[in-house]
Short mmCIF file of N, CA and C in Angstrom, two decimals:
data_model
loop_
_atom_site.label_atom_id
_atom_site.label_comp_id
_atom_site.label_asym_id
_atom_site.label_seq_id
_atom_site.Cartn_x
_atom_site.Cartn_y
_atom_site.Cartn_z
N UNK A 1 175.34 101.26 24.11
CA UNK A 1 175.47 102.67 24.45
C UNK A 1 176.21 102.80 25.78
N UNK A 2 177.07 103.70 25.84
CA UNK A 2 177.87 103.53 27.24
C UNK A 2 176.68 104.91 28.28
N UNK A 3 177.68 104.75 29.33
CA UNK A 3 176.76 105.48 30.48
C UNK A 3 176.84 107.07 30.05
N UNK A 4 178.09 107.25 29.43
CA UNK A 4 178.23 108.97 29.29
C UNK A 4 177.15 109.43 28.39
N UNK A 5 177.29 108.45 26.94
CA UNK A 5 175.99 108.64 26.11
C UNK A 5 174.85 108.89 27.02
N UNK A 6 174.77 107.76 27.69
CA UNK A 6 173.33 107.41 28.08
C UNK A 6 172.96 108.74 29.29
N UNK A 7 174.11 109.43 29.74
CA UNK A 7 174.07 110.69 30.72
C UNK A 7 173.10 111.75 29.66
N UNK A 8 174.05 112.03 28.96
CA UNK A 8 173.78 112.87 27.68
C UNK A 8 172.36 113.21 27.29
N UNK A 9 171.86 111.64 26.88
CA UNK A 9 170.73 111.67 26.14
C UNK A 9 169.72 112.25 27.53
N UNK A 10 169.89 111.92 28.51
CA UNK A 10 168.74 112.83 29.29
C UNK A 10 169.34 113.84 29.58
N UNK A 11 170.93 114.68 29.78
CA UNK A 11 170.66 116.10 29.72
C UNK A 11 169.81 116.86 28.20
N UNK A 12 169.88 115.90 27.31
CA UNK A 12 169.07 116.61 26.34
C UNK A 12 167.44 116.57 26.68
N UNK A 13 167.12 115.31 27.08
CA UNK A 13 165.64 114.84 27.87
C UNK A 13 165.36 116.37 28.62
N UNK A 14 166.26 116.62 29.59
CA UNK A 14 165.88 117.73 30.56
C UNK A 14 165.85 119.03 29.38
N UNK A 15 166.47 118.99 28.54
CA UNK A 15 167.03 120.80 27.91
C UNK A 15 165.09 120.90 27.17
N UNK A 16 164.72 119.49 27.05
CA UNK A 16 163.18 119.76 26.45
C UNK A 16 162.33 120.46 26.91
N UNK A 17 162.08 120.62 28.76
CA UNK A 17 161.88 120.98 29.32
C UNK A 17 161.48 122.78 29.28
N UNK A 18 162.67 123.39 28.51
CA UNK A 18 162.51 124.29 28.80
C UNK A 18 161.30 124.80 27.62
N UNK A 19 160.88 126.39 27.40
CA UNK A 19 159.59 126.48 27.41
C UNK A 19 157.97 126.29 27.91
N UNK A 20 158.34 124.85 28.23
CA UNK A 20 156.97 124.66 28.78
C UNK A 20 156.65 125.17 30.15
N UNK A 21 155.28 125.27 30.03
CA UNK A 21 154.91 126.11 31.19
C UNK A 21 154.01 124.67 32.21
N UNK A 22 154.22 124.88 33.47
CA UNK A 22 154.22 123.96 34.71
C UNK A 22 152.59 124.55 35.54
N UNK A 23 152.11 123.60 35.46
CA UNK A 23 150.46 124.52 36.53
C UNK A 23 150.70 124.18 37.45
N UNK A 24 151.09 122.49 37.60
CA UNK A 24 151.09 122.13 39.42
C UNK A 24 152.35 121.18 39.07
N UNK A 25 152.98 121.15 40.76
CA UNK A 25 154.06 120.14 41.63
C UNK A 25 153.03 118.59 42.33
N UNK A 26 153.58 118.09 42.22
CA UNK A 26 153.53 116.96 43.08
C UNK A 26 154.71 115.86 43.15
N UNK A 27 154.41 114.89 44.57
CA UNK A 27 155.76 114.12 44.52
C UNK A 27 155.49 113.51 45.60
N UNK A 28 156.15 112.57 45.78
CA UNK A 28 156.20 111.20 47.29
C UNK A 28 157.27 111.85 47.62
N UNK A 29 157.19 112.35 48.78
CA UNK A 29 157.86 113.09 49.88
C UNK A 29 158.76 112.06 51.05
N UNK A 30 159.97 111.54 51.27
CA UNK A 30 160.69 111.12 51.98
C UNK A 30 160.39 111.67 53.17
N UNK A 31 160.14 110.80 54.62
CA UNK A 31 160.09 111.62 56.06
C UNK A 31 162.27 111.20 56.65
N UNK A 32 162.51 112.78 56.73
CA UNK A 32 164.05 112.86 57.20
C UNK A 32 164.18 111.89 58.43
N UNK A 33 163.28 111.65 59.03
CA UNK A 33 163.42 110.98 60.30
C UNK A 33 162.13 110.24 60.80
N UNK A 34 161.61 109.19 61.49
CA UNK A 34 160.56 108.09 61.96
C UNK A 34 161.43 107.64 63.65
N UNK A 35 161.71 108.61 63.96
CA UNK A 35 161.84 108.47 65.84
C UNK A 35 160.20 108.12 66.62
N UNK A 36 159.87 109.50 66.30
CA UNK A 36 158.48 109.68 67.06
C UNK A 36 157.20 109.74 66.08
N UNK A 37 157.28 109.33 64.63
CA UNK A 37 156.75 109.46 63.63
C UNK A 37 157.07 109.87 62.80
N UNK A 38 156.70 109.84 61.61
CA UNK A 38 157.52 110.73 60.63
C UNK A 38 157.55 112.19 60.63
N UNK A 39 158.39 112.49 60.51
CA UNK A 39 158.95 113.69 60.37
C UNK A 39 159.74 114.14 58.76
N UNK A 40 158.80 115.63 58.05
CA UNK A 40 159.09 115.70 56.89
C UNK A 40 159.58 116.88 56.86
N UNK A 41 160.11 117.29 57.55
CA UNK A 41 160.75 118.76 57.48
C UNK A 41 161.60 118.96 58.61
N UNK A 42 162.71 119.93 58.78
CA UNK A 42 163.29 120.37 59.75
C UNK A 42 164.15 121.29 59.05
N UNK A 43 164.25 122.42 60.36
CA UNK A 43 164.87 124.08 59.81
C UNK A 43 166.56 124.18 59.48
N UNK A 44 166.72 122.56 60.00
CA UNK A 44 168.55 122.41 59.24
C UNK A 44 168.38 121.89 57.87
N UNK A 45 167.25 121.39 57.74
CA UNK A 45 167.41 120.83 56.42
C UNK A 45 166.77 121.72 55.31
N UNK A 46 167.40 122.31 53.88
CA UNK A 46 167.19 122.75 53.15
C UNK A 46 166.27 123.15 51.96
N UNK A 47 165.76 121.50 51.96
CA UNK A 47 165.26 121.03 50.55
C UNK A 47 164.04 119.59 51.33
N UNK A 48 163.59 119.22 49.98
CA UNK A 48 162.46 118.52 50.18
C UNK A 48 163.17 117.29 49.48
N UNK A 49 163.12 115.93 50.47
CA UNK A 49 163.57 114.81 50.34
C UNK A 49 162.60 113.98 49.55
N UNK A 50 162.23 113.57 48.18
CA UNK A 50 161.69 113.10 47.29
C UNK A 50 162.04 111.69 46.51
N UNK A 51 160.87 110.92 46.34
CA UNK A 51 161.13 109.50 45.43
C UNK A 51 160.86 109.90 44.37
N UNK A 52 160.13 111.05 44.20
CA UNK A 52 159.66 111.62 42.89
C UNK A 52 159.09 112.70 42.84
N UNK A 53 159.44 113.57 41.80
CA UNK A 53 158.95 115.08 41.48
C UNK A 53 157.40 114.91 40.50
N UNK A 54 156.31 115.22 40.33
CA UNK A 54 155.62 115.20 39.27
C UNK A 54 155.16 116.28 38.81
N UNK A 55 155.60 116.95 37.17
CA UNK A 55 155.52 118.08 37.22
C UNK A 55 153.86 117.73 36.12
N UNK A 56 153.19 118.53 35.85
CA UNK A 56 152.02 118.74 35.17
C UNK A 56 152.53 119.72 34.94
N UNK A 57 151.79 120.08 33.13
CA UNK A 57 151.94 121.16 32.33
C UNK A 57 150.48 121.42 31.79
N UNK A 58 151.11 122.77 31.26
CA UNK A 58 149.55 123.56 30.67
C UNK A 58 148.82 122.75 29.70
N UNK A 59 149.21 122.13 29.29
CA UNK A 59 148.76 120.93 27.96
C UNK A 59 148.01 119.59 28.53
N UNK A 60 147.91 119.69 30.12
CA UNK A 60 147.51 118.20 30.88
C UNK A 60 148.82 116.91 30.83
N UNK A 61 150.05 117.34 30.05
CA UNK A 61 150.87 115.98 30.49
C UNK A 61 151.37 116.29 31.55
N UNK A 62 151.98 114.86 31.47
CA UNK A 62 153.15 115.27 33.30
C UNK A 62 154.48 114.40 33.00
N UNK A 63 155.10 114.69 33.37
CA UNK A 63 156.77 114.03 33.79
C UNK A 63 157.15 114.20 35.20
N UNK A 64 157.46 112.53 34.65
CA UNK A 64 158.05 112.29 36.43
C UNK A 64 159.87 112.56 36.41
N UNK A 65 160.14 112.91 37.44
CA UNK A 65 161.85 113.44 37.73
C UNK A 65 162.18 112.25 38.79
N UNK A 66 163.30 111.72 38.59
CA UNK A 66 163.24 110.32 39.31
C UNK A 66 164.40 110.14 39.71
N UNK A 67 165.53 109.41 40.29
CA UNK A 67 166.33 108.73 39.79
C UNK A 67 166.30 107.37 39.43
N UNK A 68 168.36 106.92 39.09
CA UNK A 68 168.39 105.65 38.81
C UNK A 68 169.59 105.40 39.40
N UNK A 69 169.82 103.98 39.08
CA UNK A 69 171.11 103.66 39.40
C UNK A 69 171.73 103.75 38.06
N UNK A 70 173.26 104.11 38.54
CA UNK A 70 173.92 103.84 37.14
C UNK A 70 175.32 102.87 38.37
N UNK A 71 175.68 101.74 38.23
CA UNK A 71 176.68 101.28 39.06
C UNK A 71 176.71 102.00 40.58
N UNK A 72 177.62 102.06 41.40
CA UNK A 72 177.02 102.65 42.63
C UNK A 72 177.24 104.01 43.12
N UNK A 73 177.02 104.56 42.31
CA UNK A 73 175.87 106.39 42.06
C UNK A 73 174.33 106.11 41.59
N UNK A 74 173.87 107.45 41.60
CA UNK A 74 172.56 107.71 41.53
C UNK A 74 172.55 108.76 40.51
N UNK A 75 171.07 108.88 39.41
CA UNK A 75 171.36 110.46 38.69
C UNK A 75 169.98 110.29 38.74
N UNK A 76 169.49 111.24 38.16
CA UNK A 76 168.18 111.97 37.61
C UNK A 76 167.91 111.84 36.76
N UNK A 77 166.52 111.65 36.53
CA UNK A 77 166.14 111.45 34.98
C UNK A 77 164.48 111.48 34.79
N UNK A 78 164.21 111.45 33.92
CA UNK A 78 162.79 112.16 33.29
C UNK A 78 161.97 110.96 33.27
N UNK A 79 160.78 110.60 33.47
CA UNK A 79 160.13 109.63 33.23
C UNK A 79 158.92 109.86 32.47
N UNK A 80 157.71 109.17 31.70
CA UNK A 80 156.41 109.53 31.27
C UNK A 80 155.55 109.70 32.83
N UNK A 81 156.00 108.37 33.25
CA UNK A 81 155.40 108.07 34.60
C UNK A 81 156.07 107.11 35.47
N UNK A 82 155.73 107.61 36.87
CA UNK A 82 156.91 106.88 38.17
C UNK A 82 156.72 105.42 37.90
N UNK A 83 157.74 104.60 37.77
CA UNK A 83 157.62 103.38 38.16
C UNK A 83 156.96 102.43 38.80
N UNK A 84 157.18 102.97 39.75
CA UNK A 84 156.35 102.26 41.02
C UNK A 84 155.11 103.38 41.08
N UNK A 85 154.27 103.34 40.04
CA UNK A 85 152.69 103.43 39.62
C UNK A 85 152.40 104.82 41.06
N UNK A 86 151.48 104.99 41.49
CA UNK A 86 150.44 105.63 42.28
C UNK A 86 150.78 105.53 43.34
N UNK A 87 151.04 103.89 43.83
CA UNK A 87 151.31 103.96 45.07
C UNK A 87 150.23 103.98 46.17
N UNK A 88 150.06 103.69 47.20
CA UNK A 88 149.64 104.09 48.13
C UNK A 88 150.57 104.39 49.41
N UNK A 89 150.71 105.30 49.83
CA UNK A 89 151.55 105.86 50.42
C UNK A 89 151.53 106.47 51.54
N UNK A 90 152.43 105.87 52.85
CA UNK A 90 151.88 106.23 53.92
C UNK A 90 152.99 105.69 54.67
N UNK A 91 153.28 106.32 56.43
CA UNK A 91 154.73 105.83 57.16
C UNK A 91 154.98 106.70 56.77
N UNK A 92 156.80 106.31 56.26
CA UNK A 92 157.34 107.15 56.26
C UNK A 92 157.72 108.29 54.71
N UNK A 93 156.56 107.86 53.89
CA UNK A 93 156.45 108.79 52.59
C UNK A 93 155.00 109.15 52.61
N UNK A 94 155.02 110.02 51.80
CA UNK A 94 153.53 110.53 51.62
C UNK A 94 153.77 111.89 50.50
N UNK A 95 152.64 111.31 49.70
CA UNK A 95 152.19 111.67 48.29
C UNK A 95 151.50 113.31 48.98
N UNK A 96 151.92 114.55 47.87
CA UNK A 96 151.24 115.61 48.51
C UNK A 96 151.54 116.84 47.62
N UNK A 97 150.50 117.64 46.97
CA UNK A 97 151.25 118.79 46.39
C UNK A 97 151.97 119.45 46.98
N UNK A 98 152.91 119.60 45.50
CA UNK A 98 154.17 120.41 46.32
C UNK A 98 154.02 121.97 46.04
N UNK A 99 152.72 122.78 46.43
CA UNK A 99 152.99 124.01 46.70
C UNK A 99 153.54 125.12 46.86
N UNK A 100 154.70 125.06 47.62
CA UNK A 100 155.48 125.65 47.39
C UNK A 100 156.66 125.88 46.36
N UNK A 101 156.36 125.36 45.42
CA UNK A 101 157.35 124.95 44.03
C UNK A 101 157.01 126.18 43.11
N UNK A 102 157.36 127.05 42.38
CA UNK A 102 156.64 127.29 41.18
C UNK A 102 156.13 127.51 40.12
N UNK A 103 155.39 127.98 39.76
CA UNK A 103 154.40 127.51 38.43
C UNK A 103 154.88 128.77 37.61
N UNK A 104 154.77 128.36 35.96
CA UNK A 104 154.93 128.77 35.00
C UNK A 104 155.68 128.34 34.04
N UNK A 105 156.06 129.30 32.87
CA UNK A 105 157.15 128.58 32.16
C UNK A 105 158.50 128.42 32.61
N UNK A 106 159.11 127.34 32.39
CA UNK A 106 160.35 127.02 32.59
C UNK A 106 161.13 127.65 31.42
N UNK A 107 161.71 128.98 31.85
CA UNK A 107 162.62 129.69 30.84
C UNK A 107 164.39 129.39 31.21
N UNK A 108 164.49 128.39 31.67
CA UNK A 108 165.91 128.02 31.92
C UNK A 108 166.38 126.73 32.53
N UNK A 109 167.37 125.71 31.45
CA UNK A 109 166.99 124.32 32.41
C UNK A 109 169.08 124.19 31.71
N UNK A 110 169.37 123.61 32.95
CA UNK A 110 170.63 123.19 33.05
C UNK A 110 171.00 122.04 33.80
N UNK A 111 171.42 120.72 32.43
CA UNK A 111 171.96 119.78 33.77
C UNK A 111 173.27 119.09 33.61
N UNK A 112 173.70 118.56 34.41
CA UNK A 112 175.28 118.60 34.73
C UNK A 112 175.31 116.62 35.05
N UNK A 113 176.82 116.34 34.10
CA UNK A 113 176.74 115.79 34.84
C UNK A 113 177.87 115.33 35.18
N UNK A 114 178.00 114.16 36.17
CA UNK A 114 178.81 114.40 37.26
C UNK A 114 179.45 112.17 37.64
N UNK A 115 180.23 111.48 37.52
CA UNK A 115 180.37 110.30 37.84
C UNK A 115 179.70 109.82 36.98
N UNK A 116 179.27 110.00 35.00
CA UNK A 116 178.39 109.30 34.96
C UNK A 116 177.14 109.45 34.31
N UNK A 117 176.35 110.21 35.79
CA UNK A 117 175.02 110.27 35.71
C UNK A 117 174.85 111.80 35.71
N UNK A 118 173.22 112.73 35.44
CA UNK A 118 172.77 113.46 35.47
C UNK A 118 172.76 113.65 37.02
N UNK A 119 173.61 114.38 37.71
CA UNK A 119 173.45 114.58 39.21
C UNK A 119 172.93 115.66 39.83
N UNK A 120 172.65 116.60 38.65
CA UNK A 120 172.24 118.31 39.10
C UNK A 120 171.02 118.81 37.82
N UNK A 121 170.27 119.29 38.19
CA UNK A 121 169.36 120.05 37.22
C UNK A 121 169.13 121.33 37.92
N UNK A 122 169.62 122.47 37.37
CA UNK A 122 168.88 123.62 37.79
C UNK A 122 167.53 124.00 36.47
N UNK A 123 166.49 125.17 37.30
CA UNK A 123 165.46 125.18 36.57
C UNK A 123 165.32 126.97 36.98
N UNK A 124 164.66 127.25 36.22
CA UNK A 124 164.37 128.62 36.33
C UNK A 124 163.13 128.65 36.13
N UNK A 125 161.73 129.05 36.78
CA UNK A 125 160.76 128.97 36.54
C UNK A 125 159.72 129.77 36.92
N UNK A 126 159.55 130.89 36.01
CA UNK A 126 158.75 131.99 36.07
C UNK A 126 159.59 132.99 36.79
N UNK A 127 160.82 133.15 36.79
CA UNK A 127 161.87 134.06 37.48
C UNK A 127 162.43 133.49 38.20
N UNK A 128 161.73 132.14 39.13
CA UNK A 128 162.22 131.66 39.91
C UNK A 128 163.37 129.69 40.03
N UNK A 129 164.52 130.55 40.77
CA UNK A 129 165.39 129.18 40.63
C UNK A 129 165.21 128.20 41.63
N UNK A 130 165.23 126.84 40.60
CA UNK A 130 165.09 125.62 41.53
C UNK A 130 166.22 125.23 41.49
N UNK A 131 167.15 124.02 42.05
CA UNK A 131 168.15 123.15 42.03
C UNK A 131 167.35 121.82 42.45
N UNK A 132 168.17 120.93 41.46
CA UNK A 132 167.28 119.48 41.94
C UNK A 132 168.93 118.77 41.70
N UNK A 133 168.88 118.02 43.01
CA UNK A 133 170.14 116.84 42.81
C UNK A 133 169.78 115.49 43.43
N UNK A 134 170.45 114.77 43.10
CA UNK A 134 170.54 113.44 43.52
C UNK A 134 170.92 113.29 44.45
N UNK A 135 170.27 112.51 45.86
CA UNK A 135 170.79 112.68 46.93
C UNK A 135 170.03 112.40 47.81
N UNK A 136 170.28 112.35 48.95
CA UNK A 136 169.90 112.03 50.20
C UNK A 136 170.04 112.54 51.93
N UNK A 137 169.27 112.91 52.52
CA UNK A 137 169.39 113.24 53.59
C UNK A 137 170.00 112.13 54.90
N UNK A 138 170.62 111.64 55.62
CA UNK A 138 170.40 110.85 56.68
C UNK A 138 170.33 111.43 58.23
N UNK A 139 169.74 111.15 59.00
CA UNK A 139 169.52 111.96 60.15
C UNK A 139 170.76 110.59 61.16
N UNK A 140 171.81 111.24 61.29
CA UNK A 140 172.47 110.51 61.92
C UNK A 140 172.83 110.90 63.75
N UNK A 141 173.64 110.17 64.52
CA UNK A 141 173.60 110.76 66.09
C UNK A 141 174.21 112.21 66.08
N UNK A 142 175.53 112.28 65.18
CA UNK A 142 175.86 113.42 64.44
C UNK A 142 175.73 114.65 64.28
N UNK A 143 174.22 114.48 63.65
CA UNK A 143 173.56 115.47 63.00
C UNK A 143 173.14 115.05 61.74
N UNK A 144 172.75 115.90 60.61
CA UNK A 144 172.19 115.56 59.26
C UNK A 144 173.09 115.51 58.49
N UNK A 145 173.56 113.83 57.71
CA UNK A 145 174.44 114.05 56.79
C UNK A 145 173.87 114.25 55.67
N UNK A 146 174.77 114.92 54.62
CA UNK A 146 173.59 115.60 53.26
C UNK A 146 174.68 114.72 52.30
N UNK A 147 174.33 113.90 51.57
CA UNK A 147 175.13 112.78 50.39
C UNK A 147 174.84 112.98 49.18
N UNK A 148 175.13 113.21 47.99
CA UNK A 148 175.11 113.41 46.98
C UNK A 148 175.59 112.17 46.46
N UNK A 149 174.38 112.31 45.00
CA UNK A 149 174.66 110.88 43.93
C UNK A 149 174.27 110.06 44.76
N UNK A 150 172.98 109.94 45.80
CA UNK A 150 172.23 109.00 46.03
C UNK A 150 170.89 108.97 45.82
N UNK A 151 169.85 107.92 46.32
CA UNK A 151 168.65 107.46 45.42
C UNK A 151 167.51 108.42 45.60
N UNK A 152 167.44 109.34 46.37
CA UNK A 152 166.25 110.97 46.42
C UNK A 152 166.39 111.43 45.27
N UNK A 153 165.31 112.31 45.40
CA UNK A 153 165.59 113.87 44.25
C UNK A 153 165.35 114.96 45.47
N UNK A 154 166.35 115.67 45.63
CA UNK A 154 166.83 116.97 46.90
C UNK A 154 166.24 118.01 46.53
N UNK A 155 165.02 118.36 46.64
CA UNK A 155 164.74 120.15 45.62
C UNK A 155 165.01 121.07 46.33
N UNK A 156 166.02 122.35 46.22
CA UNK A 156 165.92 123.24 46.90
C UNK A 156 165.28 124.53 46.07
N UNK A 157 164.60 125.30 46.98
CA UNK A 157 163.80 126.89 46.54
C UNK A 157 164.63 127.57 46.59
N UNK A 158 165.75 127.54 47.05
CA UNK A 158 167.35 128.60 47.31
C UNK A 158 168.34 127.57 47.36
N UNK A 159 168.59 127.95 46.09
CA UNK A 159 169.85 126.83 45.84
C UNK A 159 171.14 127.46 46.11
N UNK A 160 171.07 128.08 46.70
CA UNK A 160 172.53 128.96 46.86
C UNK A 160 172.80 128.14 48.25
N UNK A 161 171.78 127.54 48.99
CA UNK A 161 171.76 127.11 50.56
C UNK A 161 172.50 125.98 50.52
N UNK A 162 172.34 125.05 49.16
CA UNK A 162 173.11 123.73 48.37
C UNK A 162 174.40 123.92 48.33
N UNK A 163 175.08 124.85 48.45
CA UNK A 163 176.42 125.22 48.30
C UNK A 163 176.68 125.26 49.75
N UNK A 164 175.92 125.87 50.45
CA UNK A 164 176.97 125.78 52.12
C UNK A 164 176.85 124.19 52.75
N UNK A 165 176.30 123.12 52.38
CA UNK A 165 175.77 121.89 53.09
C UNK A 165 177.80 121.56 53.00
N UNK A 166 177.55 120.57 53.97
CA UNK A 166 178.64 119.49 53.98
C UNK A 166 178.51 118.61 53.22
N UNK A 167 178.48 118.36 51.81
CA UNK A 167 178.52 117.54 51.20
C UNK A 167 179.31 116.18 51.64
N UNK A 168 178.92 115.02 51.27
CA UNK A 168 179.66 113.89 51.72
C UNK A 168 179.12 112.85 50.28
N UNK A 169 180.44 111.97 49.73
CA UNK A 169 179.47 110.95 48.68
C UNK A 169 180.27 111.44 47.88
N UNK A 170 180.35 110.77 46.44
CA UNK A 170 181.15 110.82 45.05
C UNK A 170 182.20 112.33 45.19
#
């Protein structure tokens, strides 16, 4: 099976998605920065830096949102369950509902893809739009470089904010 197939078969993975209705978020949360400790948020940065999304549905299953490698890019993709199991998690990640995400049915799922791989999923969920991409934050002397088609999952609550970043990467 080549990679485009193999893109394919999980934008169809994701198009399953839609209908079902979502009760709770969870996910291992990336810290943007470990200067003075970790640090998991900051007001330049957009979105929530993730090893993994875990969505639970009204039915009790869950799917994990992940990436992979496909050669040297990154995409997204659906799992039963994260790889790297449960985890114990602590430094510079940490396991935590994601609350602010939200809940209901997913009446709209779109994913794109891009080098390859699945690099973009938008979601619509209960009125409200998510964007999820592949990617990565780095806190450089700089400032924050924002990279696309690397090993995170990026969620933004206003994905329109995804469009003004400096993209850098594929």
């Amino acid at each position: 099976m080549s990679e485009q197939q193999s893109a394919q078969d999980k934008v169809r993975e994701f198009g399953g998605l839609q209908g079902r209705r979502v009760v709770a978020w969870s996910g291992v949360e990336m810290a943007l920065r470990n200067s003075a400790g970790p640090q998991f948020t900051d007001p330049a940065v957009p979105c929530l830096q993730l090893l993994m999304v875990e969505l639970t549905f009204d039915d009790d299953a869950r799917l994990v949102i992940a990436t992979y490698q496909a050669g040297d890019v990154w995409g997204l993709e659906l799992e039963p369950e994260h790889r790297e199991g449960t985890g114990n998690w602590n430094g510079i990640y940490r396991r935590r509902a994601l609350r602010e995400l939200p809940v209901g049915p997913i009446e709209h799922v779109a994913a794109f893809v891009e080098a390859g791989v699945v690099a973009r999923v938008d979601l619509t969920v209960d009125g409200t739009p998510l964007l999820l991409l592949a990617g990565e934050v780095y806190d450089e002397e700089a400032g924050w470089k924002f990279v696309r088609l690397d090993e995170s999952v990026l969620v933004f609550t206003e994905p329109q904010l995804a469009e003004k970043l400096p993209w850098a990467g594929a």
